[in-house]
Amino acid sequence: MEADLFLHTDVGTFATGAPQTPTRRSPGDGPGDGLDETSESKKKKTAKVIVTNPALDLENYIVNYSGRTKIERLLLIGDRCPPLAIDALTAALSDLRATLDFNKYVAVHAKLNAALQLAGKPEVPLDHAWVENAKRVYKEKLDKLERELKDYKTNLIKESIRMGYNDLGDHYYAGGDLVNTLKSYQRTKDYCTFPKHLLDMNLSVAEVSLELGNFAHVTTYIIKCENSIEAADNKVILSAKLKCISGLVNLDSRKFKLAAKDFLDVDFALGPHFSKVISPNDIATYGGLCALATFDRSELKRKVIDNANFRQYLELEPQIRELLHGFYQSKYALCLKLMSELKNNLYLDLWFNGHVDEIYRDIRRRAQVQYFRPFESVDLNKMAAAFDTPVAALETELAALIASKDINARIDSHNKILRVRTADQRSTIFEKSLSMGTLYQTQVRHTLLRMKLVCADVLVKDPHRDRSDRNGDHRLRQAPSFSGMRGSAADSAIDNDDLMAVDA
């Protein structure tokens, strides 16, 4: 069953540079007030798809993630997949109990009860004791950390101040307050005494900015991390993390080819070390589909299929591996079938859901171009069978490809044949000969004009040369040579005589 589609707009604000002092919350404020910026700050209009027939094993899927990304993925599934909503929201509620984000806990509980009510099931009571305890613990620890930080500043102990800001940032993060988390991490910059400290700060800021959707900020800090990568304890793992973050930024910017290259370069040694952002299965899926949408046949073979490192990722996603090989072997009906099976799951992916239709469209267009390329003419009935598409719909797609100049062909609608548009070689040569003759005629006319001007002494003399002549500095002058037909020899002769001809 096809997923239902309707437009949904996420609106919010980007996180910006940090001010000089922390934003102090009043006792009544909750830690999760900045929490919705994860989705709202992206300021993008995206197509929200409701999946009514999922092919997702929720338990096996979500075990690949940890931290906030696990909760956000569960909430996305709960919002967009009614059949899995209750299970997803229940799991998210359970994971939130491991945090101090009581505002988020209350909001998710309300969503869960709404889903239960819609399904005709009894509602779950809110755990008020946990909420009150989380509020108390959050406030007490926040006050304690701020007092300690104030003491560190009084004593001017740089390392203690740095650690104090880090602890404060970690506490804000546990409460879901990403804005203050970002500010706290950024303030450690002035207190970093070693390159390793600066590297840790840059990576933390990049990760939080990624969650906030501030992708321009992310790019800046990725570059800073790359410039100080020598300070890392494990350069391979850090480099792989940076490639993942860069790939997600390029994916969001719809720079699919750059995203593909980033994901293809992620070392398999990363494993589950970055589960708070992305899983190895995601790397295989994102890298494979972006490559299919943007790589030509030779690139696909060289950079993906023959890539020993990326093959290890593809082992985790057999459908993506089969899709890549099927596309390379021109088994387009198989490719389209596999893509159809994957589509609903991709609509439920945290990072990929807004790009599914565009990437699928690019893959299909590239497949049609690749199918037609070896032939001078193609039977549309056979091509329609290969793509499992009605002939009429295929004609419309091919007309769009011709209009965009992706293929140089004409459609014979009567005979249902697609033919290569071949240029008339005889007419082409004749037009080229006429053009060359016209150019030659113009050059000869200009050369003859210059010769007549010189013979008639219609010249402008160089005043500097006249002065030297009056001082007795006379030299023999060569007569101009007009052996060249482009006028360059005549110009050279006149220049050597320090004279300029007036060209009409």
Coordinates of C-alpha atoms in Angstrom, one line a residue:
M1 CA 0.0 0.0 0.0
E2 CA 1.3 3.4 -0.9
A3 CA 2.1 5.8 1.9
D4 CA -0.2 8.8 2.4
L5 CA 1.4 12.1 1.6
F6 CA 0.7 15.6 2.8
L7 CA 2.8 18.8 3.4
H8 CA 4.1 19.6 6.7
T9 CA 6.2 22.7 7.7
D10 CA 8.8 22.7 10.4
V11 CA 9.7 26.2 11.5
G12 CA 12.1 27.4 14.1
T13 CA 15.4 29.3 14.7
F14 CA 19.0 28.4 14.2
A15 CA 21.4 28.4 17.1
T16 CA 23.9 31.2 16.9
G17 CA 27.1 32.1 18.6
A18 CA 27.2 32.0 22.4
P19 CA 26.9 35.1 24.5
Q20 CA 29.4 35.7 27.4
T21 CA 27.3 34.4 30.3
P22 CA 25.0 31.3 30.7
T23 CA 21.3 31.7 30.4
R24 CA 20.0 31.1 33.9
R25 CA 16.6 29.3 34.1
S26 CA 14.1 30.2 36.7
P27 CA 13.0 27.3 39.0
G28 CA 9.8 26.9 37.1
D29 CA 11.5 26.5 33.7
G30 CA 12.0 23.0 32.4
P31 CA 15.2 21.6 30.8
G32 CA 13.5 20.5 27.6
D33 CA 12.3 24.0 26.6
G34 CA 15.0 24.1 23.9
L35 CA 14.4 20.6 22.9
D36 CA 12.1 21.1 20.0
E37 CA 14.8 23.0 18.2
T38 CA 16.1 19.6 17.0
S39 CA 13.4 19.6 14.4
E40 CA 12.1 23.2 14.4
S41 CA 15.4 25.0 13.8
K42 CA 15.8 23.5 10.3
K43 CA 13.3 26.0 8.8
K44 CA 12.4 23.8 5.9
K45 CA 9.2 22.8 4.3
T46 CA 9.3 19.1 3.9
A47 CA 6.8 16.5 2.7
K48 CA 5.4 14.6 5.7
V49 CA 4.6 11.1 4.7
I50 CA 2.3 8.8 6.8
V51 CA 3.3 5.2 6.4
T52 CA 0.4 2.9 6.9
N53 CA 2.1 -0.3 5.7
P54 CA 5.5 -0.5 7.3
A55 CA 8.1 -3.2 6.7
L56 CA 10.1 -2.2 9.7
D57 CA 11.1 -4.5 12.6
L58 CA 11.1 -1.8 15.2
E59 CA 13.0 -3.7 17.9
N60 CA 15.8 -4.8 15.6
Y61 CA 16.0 -1.4 14.0
I62 CA 16.1 0.8 17.1
V63 CA 18.8 -1.3 18.9
N64 CA 21.4 0.2 16.6
Y65 CA 21.0 3.6 18.2
S66 CA 21.7 5.2 21.6
G67 CA 21.1 8.5 23.3
R68 CA 18.9 11.3 22.0
T69 CA 19.0 10.1 18.4
K70 CA 17.3 6.8 19.5
I71 CA 14.5 8.9 21.2
E72 CA 14.1 11.2 18.2
R73 CA 13.9 8.2 15.8
L74 CA 11.2 6.6 18.0
L75 CA 9.3 9.8 18.1
L76 CA 9.5 10.2 14.3
I77 CA 8.1 6.7 13.8
G78 CA 5.4 7.4 16.4
D79 CA 4.4 10.5 14.5
R80 CA 4.4 9.1 11.0
C81 CA 3.5 5.4 11.3
P82 CA 0.2 4.7 13.1
P83 CA 0.6 0.9 13.2
L84 CA 3.9 1.3 15.1
A85 CA 3.0 4.5 17.0
I86 CA 2.1 2.9 20.4
D87 CA 5.2 0.6 20.5
A88 CA 7.5 3.5 19.4
L89 CA 6.1 6.0 21.9
T90 CA 6.2 3.5 24.7
A91 CA 9.9 2.8 24.0
A92 CA 10.6 6.5 23.8
L93 CA 8.9 7.1 27.1
S94 CA 11.0 4.3 28.7
D95 CA 14.2 5.8 27.3
L96 CA 13.3 9.3 28.5
R97 CA 13.3 8.0 32.1
A98 CA 17.1 7.6 31.8
T99 CA 17.4 11.3 31.3
L100 CA 16.3 14.4 33.2
D101 CA 14.1 15.7 30.4
F102 CA 10.8 15.8 32.3
N103 CA 9.2 18.3 29.8
K104 CA 9.8 15.9 27.0
Y105 CA 8.6 13.0 29.1
V106 CA 5.2 14.7 29.8
A107 CA 4.8 15.7 26.1
V108 CA 5.5 12.1 24.9
H109 CA 3.2 10.7 27.5
A110 CA 0.4 12.9 26.1
K111 CA 1.1 11.6 22.6
L112 CA 1.1 8.0 23.8
N113 CA -2.3 8.4 25.4
A114 CA -3.6 10.0 22.3
A115 CA -2.4 7.0 20.2
L116 CA -3.9 4.6 22.8
Q117 CA -7.2 6.5 22.7
L118 CA -7.3 6.4 18.9
A119 CA -6.7 2.6 19.0
G120 CA -9.4 2.1 21.6
K121 CA -7.0 1.0 24.4
P122 CA -6.8 2.2 28.0
E123 CA -4.6 5.2 28.7
V124 CA -1.4 5.0 30.7
P125 CA -1.3 7.2 33.9
L126 CA 1.5 9.8 34.1
D127 CA 4.3 8.9 36.7
H128 CA 4.1 12.2 38.6
A129 CA 6.6 10.9 41.2
W130 CA 9.3 10.5 38.5
V131 CA 8.5 14.0 37.0
E132 CA 8.8 15.7 40.4
N133 CA 12.0 13.9 41.2
A134 CA 13.5 14.7 37.8
K135 CA 12.7 18.4 38.4
R136 CA 14.2 18.4 41.8
V137 CA 17.4 16.6 40.7
Y138 CA 17.8 18.8 37.7
K139 CA 17.5 22.0 39.6
E140 CA 19.8 20.8 42.5
K141 CA 22.5 19.7 40.2
L142 CA 22.3 22.8 38.1
D143 CA 22.7 25.0 41.2
K144 CA 25.6 22.9 42.4
L145 CA 27.4 23.1 39.0
E146 CA 26.9 26.8 38.8
R147 CA 28.3 27.4 42.3
E148 CA 31.3 25.2 41.5
L149 CA 31.9 27.1 38.3
K150 CA 31.8 30.4 40.1
D151 CA 34.4 29.2 42.6
Y152 CA 36.6 28.0 39.8
K153 CA 36.4 31.4 38.1
T154 CA 37.3 33.1 41.4
N155 CA 40.4 31.0 41.8
L156 CA 41.3 31.4 38.1
I157 CA 42.0 27.7 37.6
K158 CA 41.7 27.3 33.8
E159 CA 41.4 23.5 33.7
S160 CA 38.8 23.5 36.4
I161 CA 36.8 26.2 34.6
R162 CA 37.0 24.2 31.4
M163 CA 35.7 21.1 33.1
G164 CA 33.1 23.1 34.9
Y165 CA 31.6 24.3 31.6
N166 CA 31.8 20.8 30.2
D167 CA 29.9 19.4 33.2
L168 CA 27.3 22.2 32.9
G169 CA 26.9 21.4 29.2
D170 CA 26.5 17.7 29.9
H171 CA 23.8 18.5 32.4
Y172 CA 21.9 20.8 30.1
Y173 CA 22.2 18.0 27.4
A174 CA 20.7 15.4 29.9
G175 CA 17.8 17.8 30.4
G176 CA 17.3 18.3 26.6
D177 CA 18.3 22.0 26.7
L178 CA 20.4 22.0 23.5
V179 CA 20.8 25.7 23.2
N180 CA 22.4 26.1 26.6
T181 CA 24.4 22.9 26.0
L182 CA 25.9 24.5 22.9
K183 CA 26.7 27.8 24.8
S184 CA 28.4 25.9 27.6
Y185 CA 30.6 23.8 25.3
Q186 CA 31.6 26.9 23.3
R187 CA 32.7 28.8 26.4
T188 CA 35.3 26.1 27.1
K189 CA 37.4 27.4 24.2
D190 CA 39.1 30.2 26.2
Y191 CA 40.1 27.6 28.8
C192 CA 41.6 24.9 26.6
T193 CA 45.2 24.4 27.4
F194 CA 46.0 21.4 25.1
P195 CA 45.1 20.7 21.5
K196 CA 43.2 17.6 22.6
H197 CA 40.9 19.8 24.7
L198 CA 40.2 22.1 21.7
L199 CA 39.5 19.1 19.5
D200 CA 37.0 17.7 22.0
M201 CA 35.2 21.1 22.2
N202 CA 35.0 21.4 18.5
L203 CA 33.6 17.9 18.1
S204 CA 31.0 18.4 20.9
V205 CA 29.8 21.7 19.3
A206 CA 29.6 20.1 15.9
E207 CA 27.4 17.2 17.3
V208 CA 25.1 19.5 19.2
S209 CA 24.8 21.9 16.2
L210 CA 23.9 18.9 14.1
E211 CA 21.0 18.0 16.5
L212 CA 19.9 21.7 16.4
G213 CA 19.8 21.7 12.6
N214 CA 22.4 24.5 12.4
F215 CA 24.3 23.0 9.5
A216 CA 26.3 26.0 8.7
H217 CA 27.7 25.9 12.2
V218 CA 28.4 22.2 11.8
T219 CA 30.5 22.8 8.7
T220 CA 32.7 25.4 10.5
Y221 CA 33.5 23.1 13.4
I222 CA 34.1 20.1 11.1
I223 CA 36.9 22.1 9.5
K224 CA 38.3 23.0 12.9
C225 CA 38.3 19.3 13.9
E226 CA 40.0 18.3 10.7
N227 CA 42.7 20.9 11.3
S228 CA 43.5 19.5 14.7
I229 CA 43.0 15.8 14.1
E230 CA 46.6 15.0 15.0
A231 CA 45.6 15.5 18.6
A232 CA 43.1 12.7 18.6
D233 CA 43.6 9.5 20.5
N234 CA 42.2 7.5 17.6
K235 CA 42.5 9.3 14.3
V236 CA 40.7 6.6 12.3
I237 CA 37.6 6.8 14.5
L238 CA 37.6 10.6 14.6
S239 CA 38.0 10.8 10.9
A240 CA 35.1 8.4 10.3
K241 CA 32.9 10.5 12.7
L242 CA 33.7 13.7 10.8
K243 CA 32.9 12.0 7.5
C244 CA 29.6 10.9 8.8
I245 CA 28.7 14.4 10.1
S246 CA 29.9 15.9 6.8
G247 CA 27.8 13.4 4.9
L248 CA 24.7 14.3 6.8
V249 CA 25.3 18.1 6.2
N250 CA 25.7 17.5 2.5
L251 CA 22.6 15.2 2.5
D252 CA 20.6 18.0 4.1
S253 CA 21.9 20.5 1.5
R254 CA 20.9 18.1 -1.3
K255 CA 24.5 17.7 -2.4
F256 CA 24.0 14.0 -2.9
K257 CA 27.3 13.3 -4.8
L258 CA 29.4 14.9 -2.0
A259 CA 27.3 13.0 0.6
A260 CA 27.9 9.7 -1.3
K261 CA 31.7 10.4 -1.3
D262 CA 31.6 11.1 2.4
F263 CA 29.7 8.0 3.4
L264 CA 31.9 5.8 1.0
D265 CA 35.0 7.1 2.8
V266 CA 33.8 6.2 6.3
D267 CA 36.2 3.5 7.7
F268 CA 34.4 0.3 8.8
A269 CA 36.4 0.5 12.0
L270 CA 33.8 3.1 13.2
G271 CA 31.4 0.3 14.0
P272 CA 28.9 1.2 16.7
H273 CA 31.1 4.0 18.1
F274 CA 28.9 6.7 16.7
S275 CA 25.5 5.2 17.5
K276 CA 24.4 8.4 19.1
V277 CA 24.3 9.9 15.6
I278 CA 24.2 7.2 13.0
S279 CA 24.4 3.4 12.6
P280 CA 26.6 1.3 10.2
N281 CA 23.4 0.3 8.4
D282 CA 22.6 4.0 7.8
I283 CA 26.0 4.5 6.3
A284 CA 25.4 1.6 3.8
T285 CA 21.9 2.9 2.9
Y286 CA 22.8 6.6 2.6
G287 CA 26.0 6.0 0.7
G288 CA 24.5 3.4 -1.7
L289 CA 21.4 5.4 -2.6
C290 CA 23.2 8.7 -3.0
A291 CA 25.8 7.0 -5.2
L292 CA 23.1 5.4 -7.4
A293 CA 21.5 8.9 -7.8
T294 CA 24.7 10.7 -8.9
F295 CA 27.4 8.3 -10.0
D296 CA 27.9 7.2 -13.6
R297 CA 28.4 3.5 -14.4
S298 CA 32.2 3.6 -14.2
E299 CA 32.1 5.5 -10.9
L300 CA 29.6 3.1 -9.5
K301 CA 31.9 0.1 -10.3
R302 CA 35.1 1.7 -9.2
K303 CA 34.0 3.7 -6.1
V304 CA 31.2 1.5 -4.7
I305 CA 31.1 -2.1 -6.0
D306 CA 34.9 -2.5 -5.9
N307 CA 35.3 -0.6 -2.7
A308 CA 36.6 -3.2 -0.2
N309 CA 35.8 -1.0 2.8
F310 CA 32.3 -0.1 1.8
R311 CA 31.5 -3.7 0.8
Q312 CA 31.7 -4.5 4.5
Y313 CA 28.9 -2.0 5.2
L314 CA 26.9 -3.4 2.3
E315 CA 27.0 -6.8 4.0
L316 CA 24.8 -5.2 6.7
E317 CA 22.2 -4.2 4.2
P318 CA 21.7 -7.0 1.6
Q319 CA 18.9 -5.1 -0.2
I320 CA 21.1 -2.1 -0.9
R321 CA 23.9 -4.4 -2.1
E322 CA 21.5 -6.2 -4.4
L323 CA 20.2 -2.9 -5.7
L324 CA 23.6 -1.6 -6.5
H325 CA 24.6 -4.8 -8.4
G326 CA 21.2 -5.0 -10.2
F327 CA 21.6 -1.4 -11.4
Y328 CA 25.1 -2.0 -12.6
Q329 CA 24.0 -5.1 -14.4
S330 CA 21.0 -3.2 -16.0
K331 CA 18.4 -5.3 -14.2
Y332 CA 16.1 -2.3 -13.8
A333 CA 12.8 -4.2 -13.0
L334 CA 14.6 -5.8 -10.0
C335 CA 16.0 -2.4 -9.0
L336 CA 12.6 -0.8 -9.0
K337 CA 11.1 -3.7 -7.0
L338 CA 13.8 -3.4 -4.4
M339 CA 13.4 0.4 -4.2
S340 CA 9.7 0.0 -3.7
E341 CA 10.3 -2.4 -0.8
L342 CA 12.7 0.0 0.8
K343 CA 10.7 3.2 0.3
N344 CA 8.4 3.1 3.4
N345 CA 11.2 2.4 5.7
L346 CA 13.2 5.3 4.3
Y347 CA 10.2 7.6 5.0
L348 CA 10.6 6.8 8.6
D349 CA 14.4 7.6 8.7
L350 CA 15.4 10.6 10.7
W351 CA 17.8 12.1 8.2
F352 CA 16.7 10.6 4.9
N353 CA 12.9 11.0 4.9
G354 CA 12.9 14.4 3.3
H355 CA 15.0 13.3 0.3
V356 CA 13.4 9.9 -0.6
D357 CA 11.3 11.1 -3.6
E358 CA 14.1 13.3 -5.1
I359 CA 16.7 10.6 -4.9
Y360 CA 14.4 7.9 -6.2
R361 CA 13.5 10.2 -9.1
D362 CA 17.2 10.8 -9.9
I363 CA 17.9 7.1 -9.8
R364 CA 15.1 6.3 -12.2
R365 CA 16.2 9.0 -14.6
R366 CA 19.7 7.8 -14.5
A367 CA 18.5 4.2 -15.2
Q368 CA 16.5 5.3 -18.2
V369 CA 19.5 7.2 -19.7
Q370 CA 21.8 4.2 -19.1
Y371 CA 19.3 1.8 -20.7
F372 CA 19.1 3.9 -23.9
R373 CA 22.7 4.9 -24.2
P374 CA 24.0 1.8 -26.1
F375 CA 21.3 1.8 -28.8
E376 CA 20.3 3.9 -31.8
S377 CA 16.6 3.0 -31.4
V378 CA 14.6 1.3 -28.6
D379 CA 11.2 -0.4 -28.7
L380 CA 9.2 1.5 -26.1
N381 CA 7.1 -1.7 -25.3
K382 CA 10.3 -3.6 -24.4
M383 CA 11.6 -0.6 -22.4
A384 CA 8.3 -0.3 -20.6
A385 CA 8.5 -4.0 -19.7
A386 CA 12.1 -3.6 -18.4
F387 CA 11.0 -0.7 -16.1
D388 CA 7.6 -2.3 -15.2
T389 CA 5.9 0.9 -16.4
P390 CA 3.0 1.6 -18.8
V391 CA 4.1 2.8 -22.2
A392 CA 2.1 6.0 -21.9
A393 CA 3.8 6.9 -18.6
L394 CA 7.2 6.0 -20.0
E395 CA 6.7 8.3 -23.0
T396 CA 6.0 11.2 -20.6
E397 CA 9.2 10.5 -18.7
L398 CA 11.3 10.2 -21.8
A399 CA 9.8 13.4 -23.1
A400 CA 11.0 15.1 -19.9
L401 CA 14.5 13.6 -20.4
I402 CA 14.6 14.9 -24.0
A403 CA 13.5 18.3 -22.9
S404 CA 16.2 18.5 -20.2
K405 CA 18.8 17.2 -22.8
D406 CA 19.7 14.2 -20.8
I407 CA 19.1 12.1 -23.9
N408 CA 19.4 13.2 -27.5
A409 CA 16.5 11.4 -29.1
R410 CA 13.0 11.6 -30.7
I411 CA 9.9 9.6 -29.8
D412 CA 8.0 7.9 -32.6
S413 CA 4.6 7.7 -30.8
H414 CA 2.9 6.0 -33.6
N415 CA 5.4 3.1 -33.9
K416 CA 6.4 3.3 -30.2
I417 CA 10.1 3.7 -30.9
L418 CA 12.7 5.9 -29.3
R419 CA 15.3 6.9 -31.9
V420 CA 18.6 8.7 -31.5
R421 CA 18.6 12.2 -33.0
T422 CA 21.5 12.0 -35.5
A423 CA 23.0 15.1 -37.0
D424 CA 23.1 15.4 -40.9
Q425 CA 26.9 15.2 -41.4
R426 CA 26.7 16.7 -44.9
S427 CA 24.8 19.8 -43.7
T428 CA 27.2 20.1 -40.8
I429 CA 30.3 20.1 -43.0
F430 CA 28.7 22.5 -45.5
E431 CA 27.8 25.0 -42.7
K432 CA 31.3 24.7 -41.2
S433 CA 32.8 25.4 -44.7
L434 CA 30.6 28.5 -45.2
S435 CA 31.6 29.8 -41.8
M436 CA 35.3 29.3 -42.5
G437 CA 34.9 31.1 -45.9
T438 CA 33.2 34.1 -44.3
L439 CA 35.9 34.4 -41.7
Y440 CA 38.7 34.2 -44.3
Q441 CA 37.0 36.9 -46.4
T442 CA 36.8 39.2 -43.4
Q443 CA 40.5 38.7 -42.6
V444 CA 41.6 39.4 -46.1
R445 CA 39.5 42.6 -46.3
H446 CA 41.1 43.9 -43.1
T447 CA 44.6 43.1 -44.3
L448 CA 44.1 44.9 -47.6
L449 CA 42.7 47.9 -45.8
R450 CA 45.8 48.2 -43.6
M451 CA 48.0 47.9 -46.7
K452 CA 46.2 50.8 -48.4
L453 CA 46.4 53.0 -45.3
V454 CA 50.2 52.5 -45.0
C455 CA 50.7 53.2 -48.7
A456 CA 48.7 56.4 -48.4
D457 CA 50.8 57.4 -45.4
V458 CA 47.7 57.6 -43.2
L459 CA 49.7 57.1 -40.1
V460 CA 49.9 58.3 -36.5
K461 CA 53.6 58.8 -35.5
D462 CA 54.9 58.0 -32.1
P463 CA 55.9 61.3 -30.5
H464 CA 58.6 59.6 -28.5
R465 CA 60.2 58.4 -31.7
D466 CA 59.9 61.8 -33.3
R467 CA 61.8 63.3 -30.4
S468 CA 64.6 60.8 -30.8
D469 CA 64.7 61.4 -34.6
R470 CA 65.2 65.2 -34.0
N471 CA 68.1 64.4 -31.7
G472 CA 69.8 62.6 -34.5
D473 CA 69.0 59.1 -33.5
H474 CA 68.1 57.7 -37.0
R475 CA 67.7 54.1 -37.7
L476 CA 66.9 52.2 -40.8
R477 CA 63.3 51.3 -41.1
Q478 CA 62.1 48.1 -42.5
A479 CA 59.3 48.1 -45.0
P480 CA 56.2 46.3 -43.6
S481 CA 55.6 42.7 -44.7
F482 CA 52.1 41.5 -45.5
S483 CA 52.7 37.9 -46.0
G484 CA 50.2 36.8 -43.4
M485 CA 46.5 36.7 -44.3
R486 CA 45.2 37.4 -40.7
G487 CA 46.7 40.9 -40.5
S488 CA 49.1 40.0 -37.7
A489 CA 52.3 40.3 -39.8
A490 CA 51.2 43.8 -41.0
D491 CA 50.5 44.9 -37.5
S492 CA 53.9 43.6 -36.3
A493 CA 55.7 45.4 -39.1
I494 CA 54.0 48.7 -38.2
D495 CA 54.7 48.2 -34.5
N496 CA 58.4 47.6 -35.2
D497 CA 58.4 50.9 -37.1
D498 CA 56.8 52.5 -34.0
L499 CA 53.8 53.5 -36.1
M500 CA 50.1 52.8 -35.7
A501 CA 47.8 52.4 -38.7
V502 CA 44.3 53.8 -38.4
D503 CA 41.8 51.1 -38.9
A504 CA 38.4 52.1 -40.2

